[in-house]
Coordinates of C-alpha atoms in Angstrom, one line a residue:
F920 CA 153.0 127.1 -16.5
C921 CA 152.1 124.6 -19.2
Y922 CA 149.0 123.8 -17.1
S923 CA 147.9 127.4 -16.7
P924 CA 144.8 128.3 -18.7
E925 CA 145.3 130.4 -21.8
G926 CA 149.0 130.5 -21.0
R927 CA 148.4 133.0 -18.3
K928 CA 151.8 133.2 -16.5
T929 CA 150.6 135.0 -13.4
V930 CA 151.2 133.6 -10.0
L931 CA 150.0 133.9 -6.4
D932 CA 152.3 132.7 -3.7
V933 CA 150.2 132.1 -0.6
G934 CA 152.3 132.4 2.7
C935 CA 155.3 133.5 0.7
G936 CA 157.7 133.5 3.7
T937 CA 161.2 134.3 2.4
G938 CA 159.9 134.6 -1.2
F939 CA 161.7 131.6 -2.5
L940 CA 158.8 130.2 -4.5
S941 CA 158.0 133.7 -5.9
I942 CA 161.6 134.0 -7.1
L943 CA 161.4 130.6 -8.8
A944 CA 158.2 131.6 -10.5
A945 CA 159.7 134.8 -11.8
R946 CA 162.8 132.9 -13.1
E947 CA 160.5 130.5 -14.9
G948 CA 158.9 133.3 -16.9
A949 CA 156.0 134.6 -14.9
V950 CA 155.0 138.0 -16.0
R951 CA 153.6 138.9 -12.6
V952 CA 153.9 137.3 -9.2
V953 CA 152.0 138.3 -6.0
G954 CA 153.4 137.0 -2.8
C955 CA 151.4 137.5 0.4
D956 CA 152.3 136.7 4.1
L957 CA 150.8 137.8 7.4
N958 CA 154.3 138.3 9.0
E959 CA 155.6 141.8 8.2
A960 CA 159.2 140.7 9.0
M961 CA 159.0 137.8 6.5
C962 CA 157.6 140.2 3.9
E963 CA 160.6 142.5 4.4
M964 CA 162.9 139.5 4.0
A965 CA 161.1 138.4 0.9
R966 CA 161.4 141.8 -0.7
E967 CA 165.1 141.9 0.1
A968 CA 165.5 138.4 -1.3
V969 CA 163.8 139.5 -4.5
N970 CA 166.2 142.4 -4.9
V971 CA 169.3 140.3 -4.0
N972 CA 168.4 137.7 -6.6
R973 CA 168.0 140.4 -9.3
V974 CA 164.5 139.5 -10.3
R975 CA 163.2 141.6 -13.1
E976 CA 161.9 144.9 -11.7
G977 CA 158.1 145.0 -11.2
V978 CA 157.5 141.3 -11.6
V979 CA 157.2 140.3 -8.0
E980 CA 155.1 142.2 -5.5
V981 CA 155.1 141.2 -1.8
L982 CA 152.1 142.1 0.3
N983 CA 151.6 142.0 4.0
V984 CA 148.1 140.6 3.9
N985 CA 146.1 137.4 4.5
S986 CA 145.3 135.9 1.1
K987 CA 141.6 135.7 2.2
N988 CA 141.6 139.5 2.4
L989 CA 143.3 140.0 -1.0
T990 CA 141.2 141.3 -3.8
L991 CA 142.1 141.1 -7.5
K992 CA 140.2 142.5 -10.5
E993 CA 138.9 140.0 -12.9
E994 CA 141.7 140.7 -15.4
E995 CA 144.3 140.4 -12.6
R996 CA 143.3 136.9 -11.5
V997 CA 146.1 134.4 -11.6
G998 CA 146.6 131.2 -13.6
L999 CA 148.7 129.5 -10.9
V1000 CA 148.5 129.4 -7.1
V1001 CA 151.5 128.0 -5.2
S1002 CA 151.9 127.5 -1.5
E1003 CA 154.2 125.9 1.1
T1004 CA 152.1 126.4 4.2
A1005 CA 152.1 122.8 5.5
D1006 CA 153.4 121.9 8.9
C1007 CA 154.6 118.5 10.0
G1008 CA 151.0 117.6 10.7
L1009 CA 150.0 118.9 7.2
L1010 CA 147.1 121.1 8.1
G1011 CA 148.4 123.0 11.1
E1012 CA 148.9 126.3 9.2
R1013 CA 145.3 126.1 7.8
M1014 CA 146.5 125.5 4.2
L1015 CA 143.1 124.1 3.0
G1016 CA 141.1 127.2 3.8
S1017 CA 143.6 129.5 2.2
L1018 CA 143.9 127.5 -1.0
Q1019 CA 140.2 127.0 -1.3
S1020 CA 139.6 130.7 -0.9
A1021 CA 142.4 131.5 -3.4
K1022 CA 140.9 129.1 -6.0
E1023 CA 137.4 130.6 -5.6
T1024 CA 138.3 134.3 -5.6
L1025 CA 141.8 134.9 -7.0
T1026 CA 142.3 132.4 -9.9
V1027 CA 140.9 132.3 -13.4
S1028 CA 138.6 129.4 -14.4
G1029 CA 140.7 126.3 -14.6
G1030 CA 143.5 127.8 -12.7
R1031 CA 146.1 125.5 -11.2
I1032 CA 146.8 124.9 -7.5
V1033 CA 150.1 123.6 -6.2
P1034 CA 150.1 121.4 -4.2
S1035 CA 147.3 119.4 -5.7
K1036 CA 146.7 116.5 -3.4
A1037 CA 148.0 114.8 -0.2
R1038 CA 148.2 111.4 1.4
L1039 CA 148.8 110.6 5.1
H1040 CA 150.8 107.6 6.5
V1041 CA 150.8 106.3 10.1
M1042 CA 153.1 103.8 12.0
L1043 CA 152.8 102.4 15.5
L1044 CA 155.8 102.9 17.7
A1045 CA 157.1 101.6 21.0
S1046 CA 159.0 104.5 22.6
P1047 CA 159.0 105.3 26.3
F1048 CA 161.1 108.3 25.3
L1049 CA 158.3 109.9 23.2
K1050 CA 155.7 108.9 25.8
S1051 CA 157.6 110.6 28.5
M1052 CA 157.1 113.9 26.7
C1053 CA 153.3 113.7 27.0
V1054 CA 152.2 111.3 29.7
I1055 CA 153.1 111.7 33.4
N1056 CA 154.8 108.7 35.0
P1057 CA 153.7 108.5 38.6
A1058 CA 156.8 106.6 39.6
A1059 CA 158.9 109.7 38.7
L1060 CA 157.1 112.0 41.2
V1061 CA 159.0 110.8 44.3
G1062 CA 155.9 110.0 46.3
F1063 CA 153.6 112.8 45.1
E1064 CA 150.3 112.0 43.3
I1065 CA 148.2 113.8 40.7
P1066 CA 144.4 113.7 41.6
S1067 CA 142.6 110.9 39.7
S1068 CA 139.9 113.5 38.8
L1069 CA 142.5 115.6 36.9
R1070 CA 143.5 114.8 33.3
L1071 CA 146.7 116.4 32.0
E1072 CA 146.5 116.9 28.3
P1073 CA 149.3 118.0 25.9
L1074 CA 149.4 121.7 25.1
D1075 CA 149.7 120.8 21.4
P1076 CA 147.8 118.1 19.5
Y1077 CA 151.1 116.4 18.5
L1078 CA 154.8 116.4 19.0
C1079 CA 157.0 117.5 16.1
E1080 CA 160.0 115.1 16.1
Y1081 CA 162.5 113.6 13.7
I1082 CA 161.6 110.1 14.9
R1083 CA 164.7 108.7 13.2
E1084 CA 166.7 110.6 15.9
C1085 CA 164.6 109.3 18.8
P1086 CA 164.8 105.9 20.4
Y1087 CA 161.9 103.8 19.2
S1088 CA 160.9 100.4 17.8
P1089 CA 158.4 100.2 14.9
L1090 CA 155.4 98.0 15.8
S1091 CA 153.9 98.2 12.3
A1092 CA 154.8 99.0 8.7
Q1093 CA 153.9 102.4 7.4
T1094 CA 150.2 102.4 6.5
P1095 CA 148.5 104.8 4.1
S1096 CA 145.5 106.2 6.0
L1097 CA 143.8 109.0 4.0
Q1098 CA 144.2 110.7 0.6
F1099 CA 142.5 113.8 -0.6
D1100 CA 142.6 116.5 -3.3
I1101 CA 143.6 120.0 -2.4
P1102 CA 141.8 122.4 -2.0
E1103 CA 138.5 120.6 -2.6
A1104 CA 139.2 118.6 0.6
L1105 CA 137.9 121.3 2.8
D1106 CA 134.3 120.4 1.9
A1107 CA 134.9 116.7 1.3
L1108 CA 137.1 115.7 4.3
P1109 CA 135.4 113.1 6.4
H1110 CA 135.3 114.0 10.1
V1111 CA 136.7 110.6 11.3
V1112 CA 138.1 107.7 9.3
G1113 CA 138.8 104.4 11.0
F1114 CA 141.1 101.7 9.6
P1115 CA 143.1 98.8 10.8
V1116 CA 146.9 98.7 11.1
T1117 CA 148.6 95.3 11.3
A1118 CA 151.1 94.8 14.0
T1119 CA 154.5 93.5 12.8
Q1120 CA 156.0 93.1 16.3
D1121 CA 154.9 92.5 19.9
G1122 CA 155.1 95.5 22.1
S1123 CA 153.4 98.5 23.8
V1124 CA 151.9 101.2 21.7
D1125 CA 153.5 104.3 23.2
A1126 CA 153.0 106.6 20.1
I1127 CA 151.7 106.9 16.6
A1128 CA 153.9 108.6 14.0
M1129 CA 152.2 110.4 11.1
W1130 CA 153.8 111.9 7.9
W1131 CA 152.5 113.0 4.5
D1132 CA 153.1 112.9 0.8
M1133 CA 152.2 116.0 -1.1
W1134 CA 151.8 116.1 -4.9
L1135 CA 153.1 119.2 -6.7
D1136 CA 151.7 118.0 -10.0
D1137 CA 150.4 114.7 -11.5
D1138 CA 153.8 113.0 -11.3
C1139 CA 156.1 114.7 -8.7
F1140 CA 155.5 114.5 -5.0
I1141 CA 157.4 115.3 -1.9
T1142 CA 157.3 113.2 1.3
T1143 CA 158.2 113.7 5.0
T1144 CA 158.8 110.0 5.5
P1145 CA 161.3 109.2 8.3
H1146 CA 162.8 106.4 6.2
R1147 CA 166.0 107.0 4.2
E1148 CA 164.3 105.9 1.0
C1149 CA 160.9 106.3 -0.6
A1150 CA 159.9 103.2 -2.5
S1151 CA 157.2 105.0 -4.5
G1152 CA 159.7 107.6 -5.8
G1153 CA 158.8 110.7 -3.8
K1154 CA 161.4 113.4 -3.0
I1155 CA 162.3 113.1 0.7
C1156 CA 162.2 116.5 2.5
S1157 CA 164.1 117.0 5.7
A1158 CA 162.5 120.5 6.3
W1159 CA 159.6 118.9 8.2
E1160 CA 159.6 116.5 11.2
Q1161 CA 157.0 113.9 11.7
A1162 CA 153.9 114.4 13.7
V1163 CA 153.8 112.1 16.8
F1164 CA 150.5 111.4 18.6
V1165 CA 150.9 109.9 22.1
P1166 CA 147.9 108.1 23.7
P1167 CA 147.1 109.5 27.1
N1168 CA 147.0 106.1 28.8
Q1169 CA 149.6 105.8 31.7
V1170 CA 149.8 102.1 30.8
S1171 CA 150.4 101.7 27.0
P1172 CA 148.2 99.2 25.2
V1173 CA 150.1 95.9 24.6
I1174 CA 149.7 94.3 21.1
S1175 CA 151.0 91.1 19.5
K1176 CA 152.4 90.4 16.1
G1177 CA 149.5 90.0 13.6
D1178 CA 147.0 92.0 15.6
A1179 CA 144.7 94.4 13.7
V1180 CA 145.0 97.7 15.7
L1181 CA 142.2 100.1 14.9
I1182 CA 143.2 103.7 14.3
D1183 CA 141.0 106.8 13.9
V1184 CA 142.1 109.8 11.8
A1185 CA 140.0 112.9 12.5
C1186 CA 140.4 115.9 10.2
T1187 CA 139.5 119.5 10.8
P1188 CA 140.4 122.5 8.6
K1189 CA 143.3 123.3 10.9
C1190 CA 144.5 120.0 12.2
V1191 CA 144.8 116.2 11.8
H1192 CA 144.2 114.1 14.9
V1193 CA 145.3 110.5 15.1
R1194 CA 144.4 108.2 17.9
L1195 CA 143.8 104.5 18.8
S1196 CA 140.1 103.8 18.4
A1197 CA 139.9 102.3 21.9
E1198 CA 141.5 105.4 23.5
P1199 CA 139.6 106.6 26.5
Q1200 CA 138.1 110.1 26.1
G1201 CA 138.2 111.2 29.8
L1202 CA 135.1 113.3 29.3
Q1203 CA 134.3 113.2 33.1
Q1204 CA 137.6 114.6 34.1
R1205 CA 138.8 118.1 34.5
S1206 CA 141.6 118.7 32.0
V1207 CA 144.7 120.9 32.2
S1208 CA 146.9 121.6 29.2
V1209 CA 150.6 121.0 29.9
G1210 CA 153.6 121.6 27.6
E1211 CA 155.9 118.8 26.5
R1212 CA 158.8 120.4 28.3
D1213 CA 157.0 120.5 31.6
V1214 CA 155.9 116.9 31.3
S1215 CA 159.5 115.9 30.5
V1216 CA 160.7 117.7 33.6
L1217 CA 158.1 116.1 35.8
N1218 CA 159.0 112.7 34.4
D1219 CA 162.8 113.2 35.2
K1220 CA 163.0 110.8 38.1
G1221 CA 166.7 111.3 38.7
R1222 CA 166.3 115.1 38.7
N1223 CA 163.4 114.9 41.2
Q1224 CA 165.3 112.5 43.5
A1225 CA 168.3 114.8 43.5
Y1226 CA 166.3 117.9 44.3
D1227 CA 164.3 116.1 47.0
K1228 CA 167.5 115.0 48.7
A1229 CA 169.2 118.5 48.4
I1230 CA 166.1 120.3 49.8
R1231 CA 165.8 117.9 52.8
K1232 CA 169.5 118.4 53.5
A1233 CA 169.3 122.2 53.2
L1234 CA 166.3 122.5 55.5
A1235 CA 167.8 120.2 58.1
Q1236 CA 170.6 122.7 58.5
V1237 CA 168.3 125.6 59.1
R1238 CA 168.1 126.7 62.7
G1239 CA 165.3 125.0 64.5
G1240 CA 164.8 122.5 61.8
R1241 CA 162.3 124.7 60.0
G1242 CA 162.6 127.3 57.4
R1243 CA 161.0 129.2 54.7
A1244 CA 161.4 128.4 51.0
V1245 CA 160.8 130.4 47.9
D1246 CA 160.3 128.4 44.7
L1247 CA 161.6 130.2 41.6
S1248 CA 160.9 127.3 39.3
R1249 CA 159.2 128.1 36.0
G1250 CA 156.3 126.1 34.7
W1251 CA 155.1 123.0 36.4
S1252 CA 157.3 122.0 39.4
I1253 CA 157.1 119.8 42.5
T1254 CA 160.1 121.3 44.2
C1255 CA 157.8 123.5 46.4
L1256 CA 156.0 120.3 47.5
M1257 CA 159.3 118.7 48.4
A1258 CA 160.1 121.7 50.6
A1259 CA 156.7 121.6 52.3
R1260 CA 157.1 117.8 52.9
A1261 CA 160.5 118.5 54.5
G1262 CA 158.9 120.9 57.0
A1263 CA 159.3 124.3 55.3
R1264 CA 156.7 127.1 55.1
T1265 CA 156.8 127.4 51.3
F1266 CA 156.2 130.5 49.3
L1267 CA 155.5 129.7 45.6
E1268 CA 156.5 132.3 43.1
D1269 CA 155.4 132.0 39.5
C1270 CA 158.1 133.7 37.4
R1271 CA 155.9 133.7 34.3
L1272 CA 153.7 136.5 35.9
P1273 CA 154.6 140.1 35.1

């Protein structure tokens, strides 16, 4: 509150969730705290948390409303806006737009915004495990093929993974890629920034990990680094995973130690995209979005071989050597194709339909 203009100890907690930040603000002497969240269940939880923690009556008000739809009279404008609406990719919960709107319409002149700025880091990874969650391996499909005119794209722009818990080898040191102020960044963010990352090892680039640092004031910042220590003194937070971007190539680009690998970081108000500059865009192909679980199942060669063998054996025991099969698989599956190849009249049933 020492940064708040005119000592105005009033606070807006954007995306208040459980109300934790609102409670902290009240304990630190705020005379009024407004917490807002779109999720009614979270609002109820926040109100209960306020009561359980014996916050002074009337100090914290929790509203089930989008902060962009919140209106405050001139004399009610706050001196401090706080928010913890970052995801592992930083911008996935549209933090920039919410904080810019709050600064323009809900704070007094000179009001403080927490967080104040952010910085992104990237690191090249060799990890067949991470790649197998996003890119189909034709060798795992037991003889079936995906049409070359069809491009399978991840349902989400990035994986959310604690990469320290995944098998991988770093192919570069962590490299700062982009730094910007919040919330001014919404108007100033470049669409695409390209920069080189120096390879520290030979290997295949299967994935690019990204994490962020976020400053809460001029001195204190938190970081989602996967490393056990932060050399620059940030507070390591385990509440967020790292964002992992997987190039769509079936054959991963091979690099050598000392290579300068060009990376593009593209920013929109709701997402950060990281890719290799040389990545093919596949603009001439039809694209279908596939979830990471479905890709992982399709890439499970052992599972596919076992099902193929079992289906062949079962159909061979059906009278006349032919039978009918009903596929109750959920999501993407090739078991119905296995049955058809083994001679069955196959009926495909999509269990996701009502």
